[in-house]
Coordinates of C-alpha atoms in Angstrom, one line a residue:
X469 CA 92.9 88.4 68.5
X470 CA 95.5 90.7 70.1
X471 CA 94.4 92.1 73.5
X472 CA 94.3 95.9 73.6
X473 CA 97.3 97.3 75.4
X474 CA 95.7 100.6 76.3
X475 CA 92.7 99.3 78.4
X476 CA 91.5 96.3 80.4
X477 CA 88.0 96.7 78.9
X478 CA 87.0 93.9 76.5
X479 CA 86.4 96.5 73.7
X480 CA 83.9 94.1 72.1
X481 CA 86.2 91.0 72.3
X482 CA 85.4 88.1 74.5
X483 CA 88.6 86.7 76.0
X484 CA 89.0 83.0 75.6
X485 CA 89.7 80.8 78.7
X486 CA 89.7 77.4 77.1
X487 CA 90.7 75.5 73.9
X488 CA 93.7 75.8 71.6
X489 CA 94.4 78.1 68.6
X490 CA 96.8 78.5 65.8
X491 CA 98.7 81.8 65.8
X492 CA 101.0 83.2 63.1
X493 CA 104.2 84.7 64.6
X494 CA 106.1 87.7 63.2
X495 CA 108.5 85.4 61.3
X496 CA 105.6 83.8 59.5
X497 CA 105.6 80.5 61.3
X498 CA 102.4 79.1 62.8
X499 CA 102.3 77.7 66.3
X500 CA 99.5 76.2 68.5
X501 CA 98.8 78.2 71.6
X502 CA 96.4 77.9 74.6
X503 CA 95.2 80.3 77.3
X504 CA 97.1 80.3 80.6
X505 CA 93.9 79.3 82.3
X506 CA 94.1 75.9 80.5
X507 CA 97.6 75.4 81.7
X508 CA 96.6 76.5 85.2
X509 CA 93.8 73.9 85.3
X510 CA 96.2 71.2 84.2
X511 CA 98.8 72.4 86.8
X512 CA 96.2 72.3 89.6
X513 CA 95.6 68.6 89.1
X514 CA 98.7 68.2 91.3
X515 CA 97.0 70.2 94.0
X516 CA 93.6 68.6 94.7
X517 CA 92.5 69.1 98.3
X518 CA 93.7 65.6 99.1
X519 CA 97.1 66.1 97.5
X520 CA 97.5 69.6 99.0
X521 CA 96.4 68.3 102.4
X522 CA 99.3 65.9 102.5
X523 CA 101.7 68.7 101.7
X524 CA 100.3 71.1 104.3
X525 CA 99.3 68.4 106.8
X526 CA 95.7 69.9 106.8
X527 CA 92.5 67.9 106.3
X528 CA 91.1 68.2 102.7
X529 CA 87.7 69.3 104.1
X530 CA 89.4 72.3 105.8
X531 CA 90.9 73.3 102.4
X532 CA 87.5 73.0 100.7
X533 CA 85.8 75.0 103.4
X534 CA 88.4 77.8 103.2
X535 CA 88.2 77.9 99.4
X536 CA 84.4 78.3 99.4
X537 CA 84.6 81.1 102.0
X538 CA 87.2 82.9 99.9
X539 CA 85.1 82.4 96.7
X540 CA 81.9 83.8 98.3
X541 CA 83.1 86.4 100.8
X542 CA 85.4 89.4 100.5
X543 CA 88.8 88.2 101.6
X544 CA 92.0 90.1 102.6
X545 CA 95.3 88.4 103.3
X546 CA 97.6 90.0 105.9
X547 CA 101.0 88.8 104.7
X548 CA 103.4 90.8 106.9
X549 CA 107.0 90.1 106.4
X550 CA 106.9 86.3 107.0
X551 CA 106.4 84.5 103.7
X552 CA 108.8 86.9 102.0
X553 CA 111.7 85.7 104.2
X554 CA 111.4 82.1 103.0
X555 CA 113.6 81.0 100.1
X556 CA 110.5 80.3 98.1
X557 CA 108.5 83.2 99.6
X558 CA 107.9 84.5 96.1
X559 CA 106.0 81.4 95.2
X560 CA 104.0 81.6 98.3
X561 CA 102.9 85.2 97.6
X562 CA 102.3 84.5 93.9
X563 CA 99.9 81.7 95.0
X564 CA 98.1 84.1 97.4
X565 CA 97.7 86.6 94.6
X566 CA 96.5 83.9 92.2
X567 CA 93.8 82.8 94.8
X568 CA 92.6 86.4 95.2
X569 CA 92.7 87.0 91.5
X570 CA 90.6 83.9 90.6
X571 CA 88.0 84.9 93.2
X572 CA 87.8 88.6 92.4
X573 CA 89.3 89.6 95.7
X574 CA 91.3 92.7 94.9
X575 CA 90.5 96.3 93.9
X576 CA 87.4 96.4 96.3
X577 CA 87.1 97.2 99.9
X578 CA 87.9 94.4 102.3
X579 CA 90.0 92.5 99.7
X580 CA 93.6 92.3 98.6
X581 CA 96.9 91.7 100.5
X582 CA 98.6 93.8 103.1
X583 CA 102.3 94.0 104.0
X584 CA 104.3 97.2 104.7
X585 CA 105.0 99.7 102.0
X586 CA 106.6 103.2 102.4
X587 CA 105.5 106.5 101.0
X588 CA 105.7 110.2 101.7
X589 CA 109.5 110.5 101.5
X590 CA 109.5 113.2 98.9
X591 CA 110.4 116.2 101.0
X592 CA 113.5 114.6 102.4
X593 CA 114.5 112.8 99.2
X594 CA 114.5 115.9 97.0
X595 CA 115.8 118.4 99.6
X596 CA 119.3 118.7 98.3
X597 CA 118.2 118.9 94.7
X598 CA 116.6 122.2 95.3
X599 CA 118.5 125.4 94.4
X600 CA 117.5 127.2 97.5
X601 CA 115.0 127.3 100.4
X602 CA 111.3 127.8 100.1
X603 CA 108.5 126.0 98.4
X604 CA 108.9 127.9 95.1
X605 CA 112.1 125.9 94.6
X606 CA 110.2 122.7 95.2
X607 CA 107.7 123.8 92.6
X608 CA 110.5 124.2 90.1
X609 CA 111.6 120.6 90.8
X610 CA 108.1 119.4 90.3
X611 CA 108.2 121.0 86.9
X612 CA 111.2 118.8 86.0
X613 CA 109.5 115.7 87.4
X614 CA 106.4 116.3 85.3
X615 CA 108.5 117.0 82.2
X616 CA 110.1 113.6 82.8
X617 CA 106.8 111.9 82.9
X618 CA 105.6 113.5 79.7
X619 CA 108.8 112.5 78.0
X620 CA 108.4 108.9 79.1
X621 CA 104.7 108.9 78.1
X622 CA 105.6 110.3 74.6
X623 CA 107.8 107.3 74.0
X624 CA 104.9 104.9 74.0
X625 CA 101.3 106.0 73.1
X626 CA 99.8 103.0 74.8
X627 CA 101.5 103.8 78.1
X628 CA 99.0 104.7 80.9
X629 CA 99.4 107.6 83.3
X630 CA 100.3 105.1 86.0
X631 CA 103.0 103.6 83.9
X632 CA 104.4 107.0 83.1
X633 CA 104.2 107.8 86.8
X634 CA 106.1 104.6 87.7
X635 CA 108.8 105.3 85.1
X636 CA 108.8 108.9 86.3
X637 CA 109.3 107.6 89.9
X638 CA 112.4 105.7 88.8
X639 CA 113.8 108.8 87.1
X640 CA 112.8 110.8 90.2
X641 CA 114.7 108.3 92.3
X642 CA 117.8 109.0 90.2
X643 CA 117.2 112.8 90.6
X644 CA 117.0 112.3 94.4
X645 CA 120.3 110.6 94.4
X646 CA 119.3 106.9 94.3
X647 CA 120.4 106.3 90.7
X648 CA 123.7 104.5 91.3
X649 CA 122.4 102.2 94.0
X650 CA 122.3 98.4 93.3
X651 CA 121.4 95.6 95.7
X652 CA 124.2 94.4 98.1
X653 CA 123.9 90.8 96.8
X654 CA 126.8 91.4 94.5
X655 CA 128.9 92.9 97.3
X656 CA 128.1 89.9 99.5
X657 CA 129.0 87.4 96.8
X658 CA 132.3 89.0 95.8
X659 CA 133.6 90.5 99.0
X660 CA 131.8 89.1 102.1
X661 CA 132.6 85.4 101.6
X662 CA 129.3 84.1 100.4
X663 CA 130.6 82.9 97.1
X664 CA 131.6 79.5 98.4
X665 CA 128.2 79.0 100.1
X666 CA 126.0 80.1 97.2
X667 CA 128.0 78.1 94.7
X668 CA 127.8 74.9 96.8
X669 CA 125.4 72.5 95.0
X670 CA 124.9 70.6 98.3
X671 CA 122.9 73.5 99.7
X672 CA 121.3 74.8 96.6
X673 CA 117.9 74.8 95.1
X674 CA 117.6 71.5 93.1
X675 CA 116.0 73.3 90.2
X676 CA 119.3 75.3 89.6
X677 CA 121.0 73.9 86.5
X678 CA 124.2 75.9 87.1
X679 CA 126.1 77.5 89.9
X680 CA 124.8 80.7 91.5
X681 CA 127.8 82.5 90.1
X682 CA 127.0 81.5 86.6
X683 CA 123.5 82.9 86.9
X684 CA 124.9 86.1 88.4
X685 CA 127.3 86.6 85.6
X686 CA 124.7 85.9 82.9
X687 CA 122.3 88.4 84.6
X688 CA 124.9 91.1 84.3
X689 CA 126.0 90.1 80.8
X690 CA 122.4 90.4 79.6
X691 CA 122.1 93.9 81.0
X692 CA 119.7 93.2 83.7
X693 CA 122.0 94.9 86.2
X694 CA 124.3 97.9 86.1
X695 CA 127.5 96.2 84.8
X696 CA 129.7 99.1 85.9
X697 CA 128.4 99.2 89.4
X698 CA 128.6 95.4 89.9
X699 CA 132.2 95.3 88.5
X700 CA 133.2 97.7 91.3
X701 CA 132.0 95.2 93.8
X702 CA 133.8 92.5 92.0
X703 CA 137.2 94.2 91.5
X704 CA 137.6 96.7 94.4
X705 CA 137.8 95.8 98.1
X706 CA 135.7 97.9 100.5
X707 CA 137.8 100.1 102.8
X708 CA 135.4 101.7 105.2
X709 CA 132.2 100.5 106.8
X710 CA 130.1 103.3 108.1
X711 CA 126.9 102.0 109.7
X712 CA 124.0 104.1 110.9
X713 CA 120.7 102.5 111.9
X714 CA 121.9 99.0 111.4
X715 CA 123.7 96.3 113.3
X716 CA 125.4 94.2 110.7
X717 CA 127.0 91.6 113.0
X718 CA 123.6 90.7 114.5
X719 CA 121.2 90.9 111.6
X720 CA 123.2 89.9 108.5
X721 CA 121.8 86.6 107.3
X722 CA 124.9 84.3 107.4
X723 CA 126.2 85.5 110.7
X724 CA 129.1 87.5 112.1
X725 CA 131.8 84.9 111.6
X726 CA 131.7 85.0 107.9
X727 CA 132.0 88.8 108.0
X728 CA 134.7 88.9 110.7
X729 CA 136.7 86.4 108.6
X730 CA 136.2 87.9 105.2
X731 CA 135.1 91.5 105.4
X732 CA 136.7 92.9 108.5
X733 CA 140.4 92.2 107.4
X734 CA 139.8 94.3 104.3
X735 CA 138.5 97.3 106.2
X736 CA 140.7 100.2 107.2
X737 CA 138.0 101.7 109.5
X738 CA 134.7 100.7 111.0
X739 CA 132.3 103.3 112.3
X740 CA 129.0 102.6 114.2
X741 CA 126.5 105.4 114.7
X742 CA 124.1 104.3 117.4
X743 CA 122.6 105.2 120.8
X744 CA 123.8 102.0 122.4
X745 CA 126.7 99.6 122.1
X746 CA 125.6 96.9 119.7
X747 CA 127.5 93.8 118.6
X748 CA 128.8 95.7 115.6
X749 CA 129.8 98.6 117.9
X750 CA 132.0 96.2 119.9
X751 CA 133.9 95.4 116.7
X752 CA 134.1 99.0 115.5
X753 CA 137.0 101.5 115.7
X754 CA 134.6 104.4 116.6
X755 CA 131.1 104.6 118.0
X756 CA 129.5 108.0 117.3
X757 CA 126.7 108.4 120.0
X758 CA 123.4 109.1 118.3
X759 CA 120.3 110.7 119.9
X760 CA 117.6 108.3 120.9
X761 CA 114.2 108.4 119.1
X762 CA 112.6 110.8 121.6
X763 CA 115.7 113.1 121.7
X764 CA 115.3 114.2 118.1
X765 CA 112.7 115.1 115.5
X766 CA 111.3 112.4 113.3
X767 CA 108.3 110.6 112.0
X768 CA 106.9 107.1 112.4
X769 CA 107.1 104.7 109.4
X770 CA 105.1 106.5 106.7
X771 CA 103.0 103.6 105.3
X772 CA 100.2 103.3 102.8
X773 CA 98.3 101.2 105.3
X774 CA 97.5 103.7 108.0
X775 CA 97.9 106.8 105.7
X776 CA 99.0 108.9 108.7
X777 CA 102.1 111.2 108.9
X778 CA 102.9 110.9 112.6
X779 CA 105.3 113.4 114.3
X780 CA 107.8 111.9 116.7
X781 CA 108.9 115.0 118.6
X782 CA 111.7 115.6 121.0
X783 CA 110.7 114.8 124.6
X784 CA 114.1 115.7 126.0
X785 CA 117.5 117.0 124.7
X786 CA 120.1 114.4 123.6
X787 CA 122.0 113.0 126.5
X788 CA 125.7 113.7 127.0
X789 CA 127.7 114.0 123.8
X790 CA 125.0 112.3 121.6
X791 CA 123.6 114.1 118.5
X792 CA 120.8 113.5 116.0
X793 CA 122.0 111.4 113.0
X794 CA 121.6 114.3 110.6
X795 CA 123.8 116.5 112.8
X796 CA 126.5 113.8 112.9
X797 CA 126.4 113.6 109.1
X798 CA 126.6 117.4 108.6
X799 CA 129.5 117.7 111.0
X800 CA 131.4 115.0 109.0
X801 CA 130.6 116.8 105.7
X802 CA 131.9 120.0 107.2
X803 CA 135.1 118.4 108.3
X804 CA 135.6 116.7 105.0
X805 CA 135.4 120.0 103.2
X806 CA 137.8 121.6 105.7
X807 CA 140.4 118.8 105.3
X808 CA 140.1 118.7 101.5
X809 CA 140.8 122.5 101.4
X810 CA 143.8 122.1 103.7
X811 CA 145.2 119.4 101.4
X812 CA 144.4 121.4 98.3
X813 CA 142.1 118.7 97.0
X814 CA 139.2 120.3 95.1
X815 CA 137.4 117.1 94.1
X816 CA 137.5 113.8 92.3
X817 CA 135.8 111.9 89.5
X818 CA 133.9 108.8 90.7
X819 CA 133.8 105.5 89.0
X820 CA 130.6 106.5 87.1
X821 CA 132.5 109.4 85.5
X822 CA 130.7 112.0 87.7
X823 CA 132.9 114.8 89.1
X824 CA 132.4 115.3 92.8
X825 CA 133.5 118.7 94.2
X826 CA 134.6 119.1 97.8
X827 CA 134.3 122.9 97.5
X828 CA 131.0 124.2 98.8
X829 CA 130.1 120.7 100.2
X830 CA 128.5 122.0 103.3
X831 CA 126.7 124.8 101.5
X832 CA 125.0 122.3 99.2
X833 CA 124.1 120.0 102.1
X834 CA 122.4 122.9 104.0
X835 CA 121.2 125.1 101.1
X836 CA 123.8 127.8 101.9
X837 CA 123.4 127.3 105.6
X838 CA 119.7 128.0 105.7
X839 CA 118.9 124.5 106.8
X840 CA 121.7 124.0 109.3
X841 CA 119.3 123.9 112.3
X842 CA 117.4 120.7 113.0
X843 CA 113.9 122.3 113.4
X844 CA 114.3 124.5 110.3
X845 CA 115.4 121.5 108.2
X846 CA 112.5 119.4 109.4
X847 CA 110.0 122.1 108.8
X848 CA 111.3 122.6 105.3
X849 CA 110.8 118.9 104.5
X850 CA 107.2 119.0 105.9
X851 CA 106.3 122.1 103.9
X852 CA 107.8 120.6 100.7
X853 CA 105.7 117.5 101.2
X854 CA 102.7 119.7 100.9
X855 CA 104.0 121.0 97.6
X856 CA 104.7 117.5 96.4
X857 CA 101.1 116.6 97.1
X858 CA 101.8 114.3 100.0
X859 CA 100.4 116.3 103.0
X860 CA 97.4 118.6 103.3
X861 CA 97.8 122.3 102.6
X862 CA 99.0 124.4 105.6
X863 CA 100.8 121.5 107.2
X864 CA 104.0 122.7 109.0
X865 CA 106.1 121.5 112.0
X866 CA 104.0 123.8 114.1
X867 CA 100.7 122.4 113.0
X868 CA 102.0 118.8 113.5
X869 CA 102.9 119.7 117.0
X870 CA 99.4 120.8 117.6
X871 CA 97.7 117.7 116.0
X872 CA 100.3 115.0 116.4
X873 CA 99.5 113.5 113.0
X874 CA 97.9 114.3 109.6
X875 CA 96.4 112.1 107.0
X876 CA 98.2 111.8 103.7
X877 CA 96.6 113.7 100.8
X878 CA 98.4 112.0 97.9
X879 CA 101.1 109.5 96.9
X880 CA 103.9 111.9 96.0
X881 CA 106.7 111.1 93.5
X882 CA 108.8 108.3 95.2
X883 CA 108.1 105.3 97.4
X884 CA 105.5 102.6 97.0
X885 CA 102.6 105.0 96.7
X886 CA 102.7 105.2 92.9
X887 CA 102.1 101.5 92.7
X888 CA 98.8 101.6 94.6
X889 CA 96.8 102.5 91.5
X890 CA 94.0 104.0 93.6
X891 CA 93.2 107.5 94.6
X892 CA 93.4 108.5 98.2
X893 CA 90.0 109.9 99.3
X894 CA 89.3 111.8 102.6
X895 CA 87.8 109.6 105.4
X896 CA 87.7 106.5 103.2
X897 CA 89.7 103.3 103.7
X898 CA 92.4 102.9 101.1
X899 CA 92.0 100.0 98.7
X900 CA 94.7 99.4 96.1
X901 CA 94.2 98.6 92.4
X902 CA 90.9 100.3 92.0
X903 CA 92.1 102.0 88.8
X904 CA 92.5 98.6 87.3
X905 CA 89.3 97.0 88.5
X906 CA 87.0 100.0 88.2
X907 CA 88.6 102.2 85.4
X908 CA 90.1 99.3 83.5
X909 CA 93.6 100.8 83.5
X910 CA 96.2 98.2 82.3
X911 CA 98.7 96.8 84.8
X912 CA 102.4 97.8 84.5
X913 CA 103.4 94.3 83.5
X914 CA 104.9 92.8 80.3
X915 CA 101.4 91.8 79.0
X916 CA 99.5 94.8 80.6
X917 CA 97.4 92.3 82.5
X918 CA 97.6 90.7 86.0
X919 CA 100.3 88.3 84.9
X920 CA 100.3 84.9 86.6
X921 CA 102.3 83.1 84.0
X922 CA 106.0 84.2 83.8
X923 CA 107.5 82.9 80.6
X924 CA 111.0 84.1 81.4
X925 CA 113.7 81.6 80.4
X926 CA 114.9 81.2 84.0
X927 CA 111.4 80.7 85.4
X928 CA 110.7 78.1 82.7
X929 CA 113.9 76.3 83.5
X930 CA 113.0 76.3 87.2
X931 CA 109.5 75.1 86.6
X932 CA 108.1 78.3 88.2
X933 CA 106.3 79.9 85.3
X934 CA 103.1 79.4 87.4
X935 CA 102.8 79.5 91.1
X936 CA 103.8 76.1 92.4
X937 CA 104.8 74.3 95.6
X938 CA 108.5 73.7 96.4
X939 CA 110.1 72.5 99.5
X940 CA 112.9 74.8 100.8
X941 CA 116.4 73.8 99.8
X942 CA 118.5 72.1 102.5
X943 CA 119.9 75.3 104.0
X944 CA 122.1 74.3 106.8
X945 CA 122.7 70.7 105.6
X946 CA 120.9 67.6 104.4
X947 CA 119.7 65.2 107.0
X948 CA 119.4 67.6 109.9
X949 CA 116.5 66.7 112.2
X950 CA 114.9 70.1 112.9
X951 CA 113.6 72.9 110.8
X952 CA 114.3 76.3 112.4
X953 CA 111.8 79.1 111.9
X954 CA 111.8 82.6 113.3
X955 CA 109.9 85.8 113.7
X956 CA 109.6 88.9 115.9
X957 CA 109.2 88.1 119.5
X958 CA 106.2 89.5 121.4
X959 CA 108.2 91.3 124.1
X960 CA 110.4 93.5 121.8
X961 CA 109.1 94.7 118.5
X962 CA 112.6 95.4 117.4
X963 CA 116.0 94.2 118.6
X964 CA 117.1 97.6 119.8
X965 CA 115.0 97.0 122.9
X966 CA 116.1 93.5 123.6
X967 CA 118.8 94.3 126.1
X968 CA 116.6 96.7 128.0
X969 CA 116.1 95.6 131.7
X970 CA 112.4 96.2 131.5
X971 CA 112.0 94.1 128.4
X972 CA 114.3 91.4 129.9
X973 CA 112.0 91.1 132.9
X974 CA 109.0 90.3 130.6
X975 CA 110.5 87.0 129.5
X976 CA 113.3 84.7 130.7
X977 CA 115.9 87.4 130.3
X978 CA 118.2 85.4 128.0
X979 CA 118.1 83.9 124.5
X980 CA 116.0 80.7 124.2
X981 CA 114.6 78.3 121.6
X982 CA 111.2 76.7 121.6
X983 CA 111.2 72.9 121.3
X984 CA 108.3 70.5 121.1
X985 CA 107.7 68.6 124.3
X986 CA 108.0 65.1 122.7
X987 CA 111.2 66.1 120.8
X988 CA 112.7 67.4 124.0
X989 CA 111.8 64.2 125.9
X990 CA 113.4 62.1 123.2
X991 CA 116.7 64.0 123.6
X992 CA 116.5 64.1 127.4
X993 CA 116.2 67.9 127.4
X994 CA 114.4 69.6 130.3
X995 CA 112.8 73.0 130.3
X996 CA 115.5 75.7 130.8
X997 CA 118.4 73.4 130.0
X998 CA 121.2 74.7 127.9
X999 CA 121.2 73.4 124.3
X1000 CA 123.4 73.8 121.3
X1001 CA 122.0 74.3 117.8
X1002 CA 124.4 73.2 115.1
X1003 CA 124.4 72.9 111.3
X1004 CA 126.9 73.1 108.4
X1005 CA 127.6 76.8 108.8
X1006 CA 127.6 77.5 112.5
X1007 CA 126.4 76.9 116.0
X1008 CA 124.6 78.8 118.8
X1009 CA 124.1 78.1 122.5
X1010 CA 120.9 79.1 124.4
X1011 CA 118.2 77.9 126.8
X1012 CA 115.5 75.4 125.8
X1013 CA 111.9 76.5 126.3
X1014 CA 109.6 73.5 125.9
X1015 CA 106.1 74.0 124.4
X1016 CA 103.6 71.6 122.8
X1017 CA 102.5 74.4 120.5
X1018 CA 105.8 74.0 118.7
X1019 CA 105.4 71.4 116.0
X1020 CA 107.4 68.2 116.2
X1021 CA 110.5 68.6 114.1
X1022 CA 110.4 72.4 114.4
X1023 CA 112.4 74.7 116.6
X1024 CA 111.4 78.4 116.9
X1025 CA 114.2 80.9 117.5
X1026 CA 113.0 84.5 117.6
X1027 CA 115.4 87.0 116.1
X1028 CA 116.6 90.1 117.9
X1029 CA 118.8 88.7 120.7
X1030 CA 122.2 90.3 120.5
X1031 CA 125.0 87.7 119.8
X1032 CA 126.8 88.8 122.9
X1033 CA 123.8 87.7 125.0
X1034 CA 124.7 84.1 124.0
X1035 CA 127.2 82.0 125.9
X1036 CA 129.5 81.8 122.9
X1037 CA 128.6 85.2 121.4
X1038 CA 127.0 83.5 118.4
X1039 CA 123.3 84.3 117.7
X1040 CA 120.7 82.7 115.4
X1041 CA 122.1 84.5 112.3
X1042 CA 125.2 82.2 112.7
X1043 CA 122.9 79.3 111.7
X1044 CA 121.5 81.0 108.7
X1045 CA 123.5 80.3 105.5
X1046 CA 122.0 83.4 103.9
X1047 CA 121.1 81.9 100.6
X1048 CA 119.6 84.0 97.8
X1049 CA 117.2 82.7 95.2
X1050 CA 118.8 82.9 91.8
X1051 CA 115.5 84.0 90.2
X1052 CA 115.8 87.2 92.2
X1053 CA 118.5 88.2 89.7
X1054 CA 116.0 88.4 86.9
X1055 CA 115.6 92.0 85.6
X1056 CA 114.2 94.0 82.7
X1057 CA 111.2 91.7 82.4
X1058 CA 108.0 93.6 82.8
X1059 CA 107.3 94.1 86.4
X1060 CA 110.4 92.1 87.4
X1061 CA 113.0 94.8 87.4
X1062 CA 115.1 96.4 90.1
X1063 CA 113.8 99.5 91.8
X1064 CA 114.9 100.8 95.2
X1065 CA 112.7 99.3 98.0
X1066 CA 110.9 96.9 95.6
X1067 CA 112.5 94.1 93.5
X1068 CA 115.8 92.8 94.6
X1069 CA 117.5 89.5 95.6
X1070 CA 117.5 89.0 99.4
X1071 CA 118.8 86.2 101.7
X1072 CA 116.3 83.8 103.4
X1073 CA 116.2 83.3 107.1
X1074 CA 113.3 80.8 107.5
X1075 CA 113.2 77.0 107.2
X1076 CA 116.9 76.4 108.1
X1077 CA 118.0 72.9 108.9
X1078 CA 119.6 72.3 112.3
X1079 CA 120.4 69.6 114.8
X1080 CA 120.0 70.1 118.6
X1081 CA 122.3 68.9 121.2
X1082 CA 121.9 68.7 125.0
X1083 CA 124.8 70.3 126.8

């Protein structure tokens, strides 16, 4: 019996979990089918506590004990950004979701998973789409967004309000200027020098039947990705790198050598916007000095997990010639308009066929000059967020300065909030997915259910239609003795603080790698000795820090050290091949489709194979 697509309620039908059944397809043929639950039970025969215990090196009784706790107590998993950085991180997180789903552990307080998800960006995202200043203009924009949702909902009578909101959010993203963005994986492959690495079968996932490039081409040919945009990356070399808020030569998985050898020779100009001289800044033509965090107006990361909009106010004016990032951007816009006028260049048509006018560029960026001032602009964004339903009524920059923070009122139009499927209530802990568990609203997936079985052709080919265990591919080279893992160090939550003298004095003051004491003894390595980590793609020199809490066969190298802090100026990214899982290229399949900040292929930086040499 077909499951209803408009509700999760059983509507008088008892869903089957066992057995097999004959079903007539649209073409009139009859096939035998079985519930996914049957396939799952058969699949789990490979993962009894005894078999899983050998894989995980955990006693089977511990697995049974944990399973019984999860089955009988409310359980929440704090994922963070760890598993997602592994090559098979998607399988790990699918397995976690499956465990919670089978035990009824989502959609209720004290259950579910937690990572980081952004929200509350509406005011800034839509600022330049307004026709003028004031919240009346934001109201007009909301009218357009609501009309988009209604148009989307009208296309499918079984579409829920959440689905219409999600589709509307995608369209709203386009309205906010995010419509032509595509993941940089295509740029990396065609222009950054990764093609040879990703197409090398020696380092690839054994389940890949073809080269990475063949999968990439097929994904574009089948319309899963914007063919026009990807062809630009394929056919046209980049000319300018303008980097603000990054540090590509430190943090790009794959390392700086591949970029300096393949990307840098193509560039006419490199600009770094930062408040300090980073590794990227050392290889830039210009460093534009940016204001530090407490020298400008801003907010903390607006996340669904704390639901607080926190003001980060100026504590002191920007030092020297430094300026807030927005001011740097506006001055560049102003100069571009002036130079275009001096050259008699009125505009150009971009590769998407859109005409871009240089005339009135600054007026559009500042709404005819009304938002030229930093405080006025910030206050306009805050007030607009009230209109978009993100912040409480009456919230302004002035009230934020009095209170320091306010709690979010609603999800707004863009960001991850629309996927929470749960209403924000005052003074109540937020729990996602309550619309599904309590109100029986269908999920925004291909089958309108929580979909654990992905019958996409690529997933079937890889044997990943159900969550399964796979060892990471031999990133860095087969036969290497050690597996390198990583994470954020405890002394500096982000790399921007790593070269600070105060932070340096809280640890050894230089890059180091954790090594198990027995492994170190077998190699004749003493605590503090210089060692070289090497693999097929690079090398890095640093000090050894011996610890029995590091597993045998493992080395732990925290990210964040600037490459120039190392003896040879090569950091841990130099050891990371930067492989991307080909299944991340799947698109237009239910919930697996590209959306800014959500689904896209990313390089792995965990479980890299290395050897360790005493210097």
